[in-house]
């Protein structure tokens, strides 16, 4: 009987297991999950779960009985610690060695650590896992905390929104001129700056954290490069994620900001594949390797890798897609914009829902819909088509997106 081992019990790994069975694979499927949890989705951890409006169970990828019902051997709380790609064997932390015919690396990423003095004090938090979310949810639940968020990226802003909504005082410290500057640029970054300031967040841009101070082992203040001491009894660090590539690297697989794969999610050794946050996969659309740390990439990449493992002809080539919810604002972003792109808006960013388009040489590189729904398909088609579209047509609310 053939054995497929899936390493990593996140969304990519669990969806790969589902697809293997849906496609009729009747061999052995082992899902090796380092965390002691059933596979779960992370987006609710910084939204509904932190707000107290959703429960843990709602984040599960599958119901508890699904794994047994589908003959998927789920090994929770067990990490894969060694990989021999020549012998096609994987070693688990329990000491067990397992032979595989094909192996998926879906090991995801972990929160980047803050490299300053005091970052090990009690009260400094990260948010990546359900265990992190449990702790932070309890911290914020009663309100009245003095929270400093380090980093105005997606995680930092969602935590800030949840913390404010639960009655905590929040300061966000961000080195760039606006939050989300690297992804959205100045003008759209300002939309999120305004949103958070309107909700009472003290947003310090152009500011870096230099040190965290404490007393009795607990956080008391965050010191910035402007020599300002910000009082804090809780610090949440959201400064990006680092892919879990150690297993791949130690096995001699090609690693370059992620496990390098071709367009079919095949890694550099026969029988080994990668998907989700850990994969740097070759995109035919962009003509280069991309590592995408978004939910949709795990949702679709896991199944694509499963089909590729079954020998199907797979080209994994999706337009990157991301969503966020902060306060009452909901947003979706499709594509990849560049620093020199021009922004064209359909609707007023200061007044209700709108769509922003990023263009380069007349081509739409990315689009963001804010409080406008059911437009992802035409926006992604526009990005994918690479056709030139006049700015006036992009801005015209009466021009159907499908006809651009
Ligand atoms: P992961 O979810 O990281 O899962 C990988 C799993 O593998 C982990 O459980 C890890 O412990 C395990 N593992 C690692 N090494 C080993 C090993 N050697 N052996 C066994 N197991 C191992 N994206 C969006 O598009 N929109 C959002 O709103 C959004 N919100 C988010 C909110 C939070 C708080 C976080 C943390 C992420 C959010 N994301 C969001 C990103 C999205 O959740 C990730 O892109 C997605 O989780 C990636 O899934 P994955 O399966 O590739 O990796």
CSV table of C-alpha atoms and ligand atoms in Angstrom, one decimal:
chain,number,residue,atom,x,y,z
A,1,UNK,CA,0.0,0.0,0.0
A,2,UNK,CA,1.3,3.5,-0.8
A,3,UNK,CA,1.9,5.9,2.0
A,4,UNK,CA,1.5,9.7,1.7
A,5,UNK,CA,2.8,11.7,4.7
A,6,UNK,CA,1.6,15.2,5.2
A,7,UNK,CA,3.9,17.2,7.6
A,8,UNK,CA,2.1,20.1,9.2
A,9,UNK,CA,-1.5,20.1,10.6
A,10,UNK,CA,-2.6,23.5,9.4
A,11,UNK,CA,-5.0,24.5,6.7
A,12,UNK,CA,-2.7,23.4,3.8
A,13,UNK,CA,-2.0,19.9,5.4
A,14,UNK,CA,-5.6,19.2,6.4
A,15,UNK,CA,-7.0,20.3,3.0
A,16,UNK,CA,-4.4,18.1,1.2
A,17,UNK,CA,-5.7,15.1,3.3
A,18,UNK,CA,-9.3,16.0,2.3
A,19,UNK,CA,-8.3,16.2,-1.4
A,20,UNK,CA,-6.4,12.9,-1.4
A,21,UNK,CA,-9.5,11.1,-0.2
A,22,UNK,CA,-11.9,13.1,-2.4
A,23,UNK,CA,-9.7,12.1,-5.4
A,24,UNK,CA,-10.0,8.5,-4.5
A,25,UNK,CA,-6.5,7.8,-3.1
A,26,UNK,CA,-7.0,4.6,-1.1
A,27,UNK,CA,-3.5,4.2,0.4
A,28,UNK,CA,-2.3,5.3,3.8
A,29,UNK,CA,-2.5,9.0,4.7
A,30,UNK,CA,-0.6,10.2,7.8
A,31,UNK,CA,-1.0,13.9,8.9
A,32,UNK,CA,1.8,14.8,11.3
A,33,UNK,CA,0.7,17.9,13.3
A,34,UNK,CA,3.2,19.5,15.6
A,35,UNK,CA,0.5,21.4,17.6
A,36,UNK,CA,-1.7,19.5,20.1
A,37,UNK,CA,-4.8,20.7,18.3
A,38,UNK,CA,-7.0,19.4,15.6
A,39,UNK,CA,-6.1,21.3,12.4
A,40,UNK,CA,-7.6,24.8,12.5
A,41,UNK,CA,-7.7,28.0,10.6
A,42,UNK,CA,-5.9,31.1,11.9
A,43,UNK,CA,-7.9,34.1,10.6
A,44,UNK,CA,-10.5,33.9,13.4
A,45,UNK,CA,-7.7,34.1,16.0
A,46,UNK,CA,-7.2,37.8,15.5
A,47,UNK,CA,-10.9,38.6,14.8
A,48,UNK,CA,-14.0,36.8,16.1
A,49,UNK,CA,-12.1,34.6,18.6
A,50,UNK,CA,-10.2,37.6,20.1
A,51,UNK,CA,-13.4,39.6,20.2
A,52,UNK,CA,-15.2,36.8,22.1
A,53,UNK,CA,-17.8,36.4,19.4
A,54,UNK,CA,-16.6,33.0,18.1
A,55,UNK,CA,-15.5,29.9,19.9
A,56,UNK,CA,-12.4,27.7,19.4
A,57,UNK,CA,-14.3,25.0,17.7
A,58,UNK,CA,-15.5,27.3,14.9
A,59,UNK,CA,-11.9,27.6,13.7
A,60,UNK,CA,-11.6,23.8,13.0
A,61,UNK,CA,-10.9,22.7,9.5
A,62,UNK,CA,-12.8,19.4,10.0
A,63,UNK,CA,-15.0,18.0,12.7
A,64,UNK,CA,-13.2,15.8,15.2
A,65,UNK,CA,-14.7,12.6,13.7
A,66,UNK,CA,-13.7,13.4,10.1
A,67,UNK,CA,-10.1,12.1,10.4
A,68,UNK,CA,-11.1,8.6,11.5
A,69,UNK,CA,-14.1,8.5,9.1
A,70,UNK,CA,-11.8,9.3,6.3
A,71,UNK,CA,-9.0,7.0,7.4
A,72,UNK,CA,-6.5,9.8,7.9
A,73,UNK,CA,-4.0,9.0,10.7
A,74,UNK,CA,-3.8,12.3,12.5
A,75,UNK,CA,-0.8,12.5,14.8
A,76,UNK,CA,-1.3,15.6,16.9
A,77,UNK,CA,1.4,17.1,19.2
A,78,UNK,CA,4.1,15.2,17.2
A,79,UNK,CA,6.7,17.0,15.1
A,80,UNK,CA,8.6,15.6,12.2
A,81,UNK,CA,12.3,16.1,13.2
A,82,UNK,CA,14.2,14.4,10.4
A,83,UNK,CA,13.9,13.8,6.7
A,84,UNK,CA,15.9,11.5,4.5
A,85,UNK,CA,14.7,12.3,0.9
A,86,UNK,CA,17.0,9.6,-0.6
A,87,UNK,CA,15.6,6.8,1.5
A,88,UNK,CA,12.1,8.4,1.6
A,89,UNK,CA,11.9,8.3,5.3
A,90,UNK,CA,10.7,10.8,7.9
A,91,UNK,CA,11.5,10.7,11.5
A,92,UNK,CA,9.1,11.8,14.2
A,93,UNK,CA,9.9,13.4,17.6
A,94,UNK,CA,8.6,10.2,19.2
A,95,UNK,CA,11.6,8.4,17.6
A,96,UNK,CA,9.4,6.6,15.1
A,97,UNK,CA,10.6,6.4,11.5
A,98,UNK,CA,8.1,6.3,8.7
A,99,UNK,CA,8.6,5.4,5.1
A,100,UNK,CA,6.7,7.4,2.5
A,101,UNK,CA,6.1,7.3,-1.2
A,102,UNK,CA,5.2,11.0,-1.3
A,103,UNK,CA,5.6,13.7,1.3
A,104,UNK,CA,4.1,17.1,1.6
A,105,UNK,CA,5.8,19.9,3.6
A,106,UNK,CA,3.0,22.1,4.9
A,107,UNK,CA,4.9,23.3,8.0
A,108,UNK,CA,3.7,26.9,7.8
A,109,UNK,CA,5.5,29.7,9.6
A,110,UNK,CA,5.9,31.2,13.1
A,111,UNK,CA,5.8,34.7,14.4
A,112,UNK,CA,9.0,36.7,13.9
A,113,UNK,CA,10.6,37.5,17.3
A,114,UNK,CA,11.3,41.0,18.3
A,115,UNK,CA,15.1,41.4,18.7
A,116,UNK,CA,15.3,44.0,21.5
A,117,UNK,CA,16.2,44.0,25.2
A,118,UNK,CA,13.2,43.1,27.4
A,119,UNK,CA,11.4,41.1,24.7
A,120,UNK,CA,11.5,38.1,27.0
A,121,UNK,CA,9.5,39.9,29.8
A,122,UNK,CA,6.2,38.5,31.0
A,123,UNK,CA,3.4,40.3,29.2
A,124,UNK,CA,5.1,40.3,25.8
A,125,UNK,CA,2.9,38.3,23.4
A,126,UNK,CA,2.8,37.0,19.9
A,127,UNK,CA,-0.2,35.7,18.0
A,128,UNK,CA,0.2,32.7,15.7
A,129,UNK,CA,-1.4,29.7,17.5
A,130,UNK,CA,-4.6,28.9,19.2
A,131,UNK,CA,-2.7,28.7,22.5
A,132,UNK,CA,-1.4,32.3,21.8
A,133,UNK,CA,-5.0,33.4,21.1
A,134,UNK,CA,-6.4,31.7,24.2
A,135,UNK,CA,-3.9,33.7,26.3
A,136,UNK,CA,-4.4,37.0,24.5
A,137,UNK,CA,-8.2,36.6,24.6
A,138,UNK,CA,-8.1,36.2,28.4
A,139,UNK,CA,-5.8,39.2,28.7
A,140,UNK,CA,-8.1,41.5,26.7
A,141,UNK,CA,-11.5,40.2,27.8
A,142,UNK,CA,-12.1,42.6,30.7
A,143,UNK,CA,-10.8,45.8,29.1
A,144,UNK,CA,-8.7,48.4,30.9
A,145,UNK,CA,-5.4,47.0,29.7
A,146,UNK,CA,-2.6,49.3,28.4
A,147,UNK,CA,-1.6,47.6,25.2
A,148,UNK,CA,1.3,48.5,23.0
A,149,UNK,CA,1.2,46.8,19.6
A,150,UNK,CA,4.6,46.5,17.9
A,151,UNK,CA,4.0,46.6,14.1
A,152,UNK,CA,1.2,48.1,12.1
A,153,UNK,CA,0.8,45.1,9.7
A,154,UNK,CA,-2.3,42.9,9.3
A,155,UNK,CA,-1.9,41.0,12.6
A,156,UNK,CA,-1.0,44.1,14.6
A,157,UNK,CA,-4.0,46.1,13.3
A,158,UNK,CA,-6.5,43.3,13.8
A,159,UNK,CA,-5.3,42.9,17.4
A,160,UNK,CA,-5.5,46.6,17.9
A,161,UNK,CA,-9.1,46.6,16.6
A,162,UNK,CA,-10.1,43.7,18.8
A,163,UNK,CA,-8.4,45.2,21.8
A,164,UNK,CA,-10.1,48.6,21.3
A,165,UNK,CA,-13.4,47.0,20.8
A,166,UNK,CA,-13.0,45.3,24.2
A,167,UNK,CA,-12.3,48.6,25.9
A,168,UNK,CA,-8.5,48.5,26.2
A,169,UNK,CA,-6.1,51.5,25.6
A,170,UNK,CA,-4.0,50.8,22.5
A,171,UNK,CA,-0.9,52.3,21.1
A,172,UNK,CA,0.5,51.0,17.8
A,173,UNK,CA,4.2,51.6,17.0
A,174,UNK,CA,5.0,51.4,13.3
A,175,UNK,CA,8.4,52.3,11.7
A,176,UNK,CA,6.9,53.1,8.2
A,177,UNK,CA,5.0,56.4,7.5
A,178,UNK,CA,1.7,54.5,7.5
A,179,UNK,CA,0.5,51.1,8.6
A,180,UNK,CA,0.6,48.4,5.9
A,181,UNK,CA,2.9,50.7,3.9
A,182,UNK,CA,4.9,47.9,2.1
A,183,UNK,CA,1.7,46.3,0.8
A,184,UNK,CA,-0.7,49.3,0.2
A,185,UNK,CA,1.6,52.3,-0.1
A,186,UNK,CA,1.1,55.8,1.4
A,187,UNK,CA,-2.4,56.7,0.2
A,188,UNK,CA,-4.2,53.4,1.1
A,189,UNK,CA,-2.1,53.0,4.2
A,190,UNK,CA,-3.6,56.3,5.4
A,191,UNK,CA,-7.1,54.8,5.1
A,192,UNK,CA,-6.1,52.3,7.8
A,193,UNK,CA,-4.3,55.0,9.8
A,194,UNK,CA,-7.5,57.1,9.8
A,195,UNK,CA,-9.7,54.1,10.7
A,196,UNK,CA,-7.6,53.2,13.8
A,197,UNK,CA,-7.3,56.8,15.0
A,198,UNK,CA,-11.0,57.3,14.6
A,199,UNK,CA,-11.4,54.3,17.0
A,200,UNK,CA,-9.1,55.9,19.6
A,201,UNK,CA,-5.8,54.1,18.8
A,202,UNK,CA,-2.7,56.1,19.4
A,203,UNK,CA,-0.8,55.3,16.2
A,204,UNK,CA,2.8,56.3,16.2
A,205,UNK,CA,4.3,56.0,12.7
A,206,UNK,CA,7.9,56.5,11.7
A,207,UNK,CA,8.7,55.1,15.1
A,208,UNK,CA,10.7,52.0,16.1
A,209,UNK,CA,10.7,50.1,19.4
A,210,UNK,CA,14.2,50.2,21.0
A,211,UNK,CA,13.6,48.4,24.2
A,212,UNK,CA,10.9,46.9,26.5
A,213,UNK,CA,11.2,47.8,30.2
A,214,UNK,CA,9.8,45.9,33.1
A,215,UNK,CA,9.7,45.5,36.9
A,216,UNK,CA,9.5,42.3,38.8
A,217,UNK,CA,9.8,40.4,35.5
A,218,UNK,CA,6.7,42.0,34.0
A,219,UNK,CA,6.4,44.6,31.2
A,220,UNK,CA,5.9,48.2,32.3
A,221,UNK,CA,6.9,50.3,29.3
A,222,UNK,CA,8.0,50.3,25.7
A,223,UNK,CA,10.8,52.7,24.8
A,224,UNK,CA,10.9,54.0,21.2
A,225,UNK,CA,13.8,55.4,19.2
A,226,UNK,CA,12.5,58.9,20.0
A,227,UNK,CA,13.3,58.2,23.7
A,228,UNK,CA,9.6,58.1,24.5
A,229,UNK,CA,8.6,55.6,27.2
A,230,UNK,CA,5.1,54.3,26.5
A,231,UNK,CA,3.4,52.8,29.6
A,232,UNK,CA,2.3,49.2,28.9
A,233,UNK,CA,1.1,46.2,30.8
A,234,UNK,CA,0.8,44.1,27.7
A,235,UNK,CA,2.8,44.1,24.5
A,236,UNK,CA,1.8,42.3,21.3
A,237,UNK,CA,4.4,41.9,18.7
A,238,UNK,CA,3.3,41.6,15.1
A,239,UNK,CA,6.3,42.0,12.9
A,240,UNK,CA,5.9,39.2,10.3
A,241,UNK,CA,6.3,35.5,10.1
A,242,UNK,CA,9.3,33.2,9.4
A,243,UNK,CA,8.7,30.1,7.3
A,244,UNK,CA,9.4,26.7,9.0
A,245,UNK,CA,12.1,25.5,6.5
A,246,UNK,CA,14.4,23.7,9.0
A,247,UNK,CA,13.3,20.2,8.1
A,248,UNK,CA,13.6,20.9,4.4
A,249,UNK,CA,17.0,22.6,4.7
A,250,UNK,CA,18.4,19.8,6.9
A,251,UNK,CA,17.3,17.3,4.2
A,252,UNK,CA,19.2,19.3,1.6
A,253,UNK,CA,16.1,20.5,-0.3
A,254,UNK,CA,16.4,23.9,-2.1
A,255,UNK,CA,15.3,26.6,0.3
A,256,UNK,CA,15.2,30.3,-0.5
A,257,UNK,CA,12.8,32.2,1.6
A,258,UNK,CA,10.6,29.1,1.8
A,259,UNK,CA,10.8,25.6,0.3
A,260,UNK,CA,11.4,26.1,-3.4
A,261,UNK,CA,8.9,24.3,-5.7
A,262,UNK,CA,8.0,24.4,-9.4
A,263,UNK,CA,4.6,25.4,-10.7
A,264,UNK,CA,3.2,21.9,-9.6
A,265,UNK,CA,4.4,22.4,-6.0
A,266,UNK,CA,7.1,19.8,-6.4
A,267,UNK,CA,10.2,20.5,-4.2
A,268,UNK,CA,13.7,19.7,-5.3
A,269,UNK,CA,13.7,16.0,-4.4
A,270,UNK,CA,11.6,13.3,-6.0
A,271,UNK,CA,8.4,12.6,-4.2
A,272,UNK,CA,8.5,15.8,-2.0
A,273,UNK,CA,6.0,18.6,-2.3
A,274,UNK,CA,5.4,21.9,-0.4
A,275,UNK,CA,2.3,24.1,0.0
A,276,UNK,CA,0.9,26.9,2.1
A,277,UNK,CA,3.0,29.6,4.0
A,278,UNK,CA,6.2,27.5,3.8
A,279,UNK,CA,6.2,27.1,0.0
A,280,UNK,CA,8.1,29.4,-2.4
A,281,UNK,CA,6.3,28.2,-5.5
A,282,UNK,CA,7.0,29.2,-9.1
A,283,UNK,CA,4.2,31.3,-10.5
A,284,UNK,CA,3.8,31.3,-14.3
A,285,UNK,CA,1.7,34.4,-14.0
A,286,UNK,CA,4.5,36.4,-12.3
A,287,UNK,CA,7.5,34.5,-13.8
A,288,UNK,CA,9.1,34.1,-10.4
A,289,UNK,CA,8.9,32.2,-7.2
A,290,UNK,CA,6.3,33.6,-4.7
A,291,UNK,CA,5.8,32.8,-1.1
A,292,UNK,CA,2.3,33.9,-0.1
A,293,UNK,CA,1.4,34.0,3.6
A,294,UNK,CA,-2.4,34.1,3.1
A,295,UNK,CA,-5.3,31.9,4.0
A,296,UNK,CA,-6.4,31.4,0.4
A,297,UNK,CA,-3.0,30.1,-0.6
A,298,UNK,CA,-3.2,27.4,2.1
A,299,UNK,CA,-6.8,26.6,1.2
A,300,UNK,CA,-6.0,26.1,-2.5
A,301,UNK,CA,-2.3,25.1,-2.3
A,302,UNK,CA,-2.9,22.1,-0.1
A,303,UNK,CA,-5.4,20.6,-2.6
A,304,UNK,CA,-3.3,21.5,-5.6
A,305,UNK,CA,-0.3,19.7,-4.0
A,306,UNK,CA,-2.5,16.7,-3.2
A,307,UNK,CA,-3.5,16.4,-6.9
A,308,UNK,CA,0.1,16.8,-7.9
A,309,UNK,CA,1.1,14.0,-5.6
A,310,UNK,CA,-1.5,11.8,-7.3
A,311,UNK,CA,0.2,12.5,-10.6
A,312,UNK,CA,-2.3,14.9,-12.0
A,313,UNK,CA,-1.3,17.7,-14.3
A,314,UNK,CA,-1.2,20.7,-11.9
A,315,UNK,CA,-0.3,24.3,-12.5
A,316,UNK,CA,-0.7,26.2,-9.3
A,317,UNK,CA,-1.0,29.8,-10.4
A,318,UNK,CA,-3.4,31.8,-8.4
A,319,UNK,CA,-3.7,35.5,-8.1
A,320,UNK,CA,-2.6,36.2,-4.4
A,321,UNK,CA,-5.7,37.1,-2.3
A,322,UNK,CA,-6.0,38.4,1.2
A,323,UNK,CA,-8.9,39.6,3.4
A,324,UNK,CA,-9.1,41.5,6.7
A,325,UNK,CA,-11.9,42.6,9.1
A,326,UNK,CA,-11.2,45.5,11.4
A,327,UNK,CA,-14.0,47.2,13.4
A,328,UNK,CA,-16.8,47.5,10.9
A,329,UNK,CA,-14.5,47.6,7.9
A,330,UNK,CA,-14.1,44.5,5.7
A,331,UNK,CA,-11.6,44.4,2.9
A,332,UNK,CA,-10.3,42.0,0.2
A,333,UNK,CA,-7.1,42.5,-1.8
A,334,UNK,CA,-6.1,40.6,-4.9
A,335,UNK,CA,-2.8,40.8,-6.8
A,336,UNK,CA,0.6,42.2,-6.0
A,337,UNK,CA,1.3,45.9,-6.3
A,338,UNK,CA,4.7,47.5,-6.7
A,339,UNK,CA,6.2,50.5,-4.9
A,340,UNK,CA,5.9,52.8,-8.0
A,341,UNK,CA,2.4,51.9,-8.9
A,342,UNK,CA,-0.3,54.5,-9.4
A,343,UNK,CA,-3.5,54.2,-7.3
A,344,UNK,CA,-6.9,54.9,-8.9
A,345,UNK,CA,-10.0,54.9,-6.8
A,346,UNK,CA,-13.6,54.0,-7.7
A,347,UNK,CA,-15.6,55.7,-4.9
A,348,UNK,CA,-14.3,57.9,-2.1
A,349,UNK,CA,-11.9,56.2,0.5
A,350,UNK,CA,-13.1,58.8,3.0
A,351,UNK,CA,-16.7,58.1,2.6
A,352,UNK,CA,-18.0,54.5,2.6
A,353,UNK,CA,-17.2,51.6,0.3
A,354,UNK,CA,-14.7,51.9,-2.5
A,355,UNK,CA,-12.4,49.9,-4.8
A,356,UNK,CA,-8.7,50.9,-5.2
A,357,UNK,CA,-6.8,49.8,-8.3
A,358,UNK,CA,-3.0,49.8,-8.5
A,359,UNK,CA,-1.7,50.3,-12.0
A,360,UNK,CA,1.7,50.1,-13.7
A,361,UNK,CA,2.0,51.3,-17.2
A,362,UNK,CA,-1.8,51.1,-17.5
A,363,UNK,CA,-2.1,47.4,-16.3
A,364,UNK,CA,-3.9,46.6,-13.1
A,365,UNK,CA,-1.4,44.9,-10.7
A,366,UNK,CA,-3.7,44.7,-7.7
A,367,UNK,CA,-7.1,45.8,-6.5
A,368,UNK,CA,-8.6,46.2,-3.1
A,369,UNK,CA,-12.4,46.3,-2.4
A,370,UNK,CA,-13.3,47.9,0.9
A,371,UNK,CA,-16.9,47.3,2.1
A,372,UNK,CA,-17.8,46.4,-1.5
A,373,UNK,CA,-18.7,42.7,-2.0
A,374,UNK,CA,-18.8,40.0,-4.6
A,375,UNK,CA,-16.3,41.6,-6.9
A,376,UNK,CA,-13.3,39.3,-6.3
A,377,UNK,CA,-13.8,37.3,-9.5
A,378,UNK,CA,-13.8,40.3,-11.9
A,379,UNK,CA,-11.0,42.0,-10.0
A,380,UNK,CA,-8.8,38.9,-10.2
A,381,UNK,CA,-9.7,38.5,-13.9
A,382,UNK,CA,-8.5,42.0,-14.5
A,383,UNK,CA,-5.2,41.4,-12.7
A,384,UNK,CA,-4.7,38.2,-14.5
A,385,UNK,CA,-5.5,39.6,-18.0
A,386,UNK,CA,-2.7,42.2,-17.9
A,387,UNK,CA,-4.7,44.3,-20.3
A,388,UNK,CA,-4.4,48.1,-20.3
A,389,UNK,CA,-7.4,49.9,-18.8
A,390,UNK,CA,-7.8,53.7,-18.9
A,391,UNK,CA,-7.8,55.2,-15.4
A,392,UNK,CA,-11.1,56.9,-16.2
A,393,UNK,CA,-12.8,53.6,-16.7
A,394,UNK,CA,-11.4,52.1,-13.5
A,395,UNK,CA,-12.7,55.2,-11.6
A,396,UNK,CA,-16.1,55.2,-13.3
A,397,UNK,CA,-18.7,53.5,-10.9
A,398,UNK,CA,-21.0,53.0,-13.9
A,399,UNK,CA,-18.5,50.9,-15.9
A,400,UNK,CA,-19.2,47.2,-15.1
A,401,UNK,CA,-16.0,45.6,-13.8
A,402,UNK,CA,-16.6,42.6,-16.1
A,403,UNK,CA,-16.4,44.8,-19.1
A,404,UNK,CA,-13.1,46.6,-18.3
B,1,LIG,P1,0.2,27.0,9.3
B,1,LIG,O1,-1.2,27.5,9.6
B,1,LIG,O2,1.3,27.8,9.9
B,1,LIG,O3,0.2,25.5,9.8
B,1,LIG,C1,1.4,24.8,9.8
B,1,LIG,C2,1.4,23.8,10.9
B,1,LIG,O4,2.5,22.9,10.8
B,1,LIG,C3,1.5,24.4,12.3
B,1,LIG,O5,0.5,23.9,13.1
B,1,LIG,C4,2.9,24.0,12.8
B,1,LIG,O6,3.0,23.9,14.2
B,1,LIG,C5,3.0,22.7,12.1
B,1,LIG,N1,4.4,22.3,11.9
B,1,LIG,C6,5.5,23.0,11.7
B,1,LIG,N2,6.6,22.3,11.6
B,1,LIG,C7,6.2,21.0,11.8
B,1,LIG,C8,6.9,19.8,11.9
B,1,LIG,N3,8.2,19.7,11.7
B,1,LIG,N4,6.2,18.7,12.2
B,1,LIG,C9,4.9,18.7,12.4
B,1,LIG,N5,4.2,19.9,12.3
B,1,LIG,C10,4.9,21.0,12.0
B,1,LIG,N6,-4.7,35.2,6.0
B,1,LIG,C11,-5.6,35.8,5.3
B,1,LIG,O7,-5.6,35.7,4.1
B,1,LIG,N7,-6.6,36.6,5.9
B,1,LIG,C12,-6.6,36.8,7.3
B,1,LIG,O8,-7.4,37.5,7.8
B,1,LIG,C13,-5.6,36.1,8.1
B,1,LIG,N8,-5.6,36.2,9.4
B,1,LIG,C14,-4.6,35.6,10.1
B,1,LIG,C15,-4.6,35.8,11.5
B,1,LIG,C16,-3.6,35.2,12.3
B,1,LIG,C17,-3.6,35.4,13.8
B,1,LIG,C18,-2.6,34.5,11.7
B,1,LIG,C19,-1.5,33.9,12.5
B,1,LIG,C20,-2.6,34.3,10.3
B,1,LIG,C21,-3.6,34.9,9.5
B,1,LIG,N9,-3.6,34.7,8.1
B,1,LIG,C22,-4.6,35.3,7.4
B,1,LIG,C23,-2.7,33.9,7.4
B,1,LIG,C24,-3.1,32.4,7.3
B,1,LIG,O9,-3.7,32.0,8.5
B,1,LIG,C25,-2.0,31.5,6.9
B,1,LIG,O10,-1.6,31.9,5.6
B,1,LIG,C26,-2.3,30.0,7.0
B,1,LIG,O11,-2.5,29.7,8.3
B,1,LIG,C27,-1.2,29.2,6.4
B,1,LIG,O12,-1.6,27.9,6.5
B,1,LIG,P2,-0.5,26.7,6.5
B,1,LIG,O13,-1.2,25.4,6.6
B,1,LIG,O14,0.4,26.9,5.3
B,1,LIG,O15,0.5,26.9,7.8
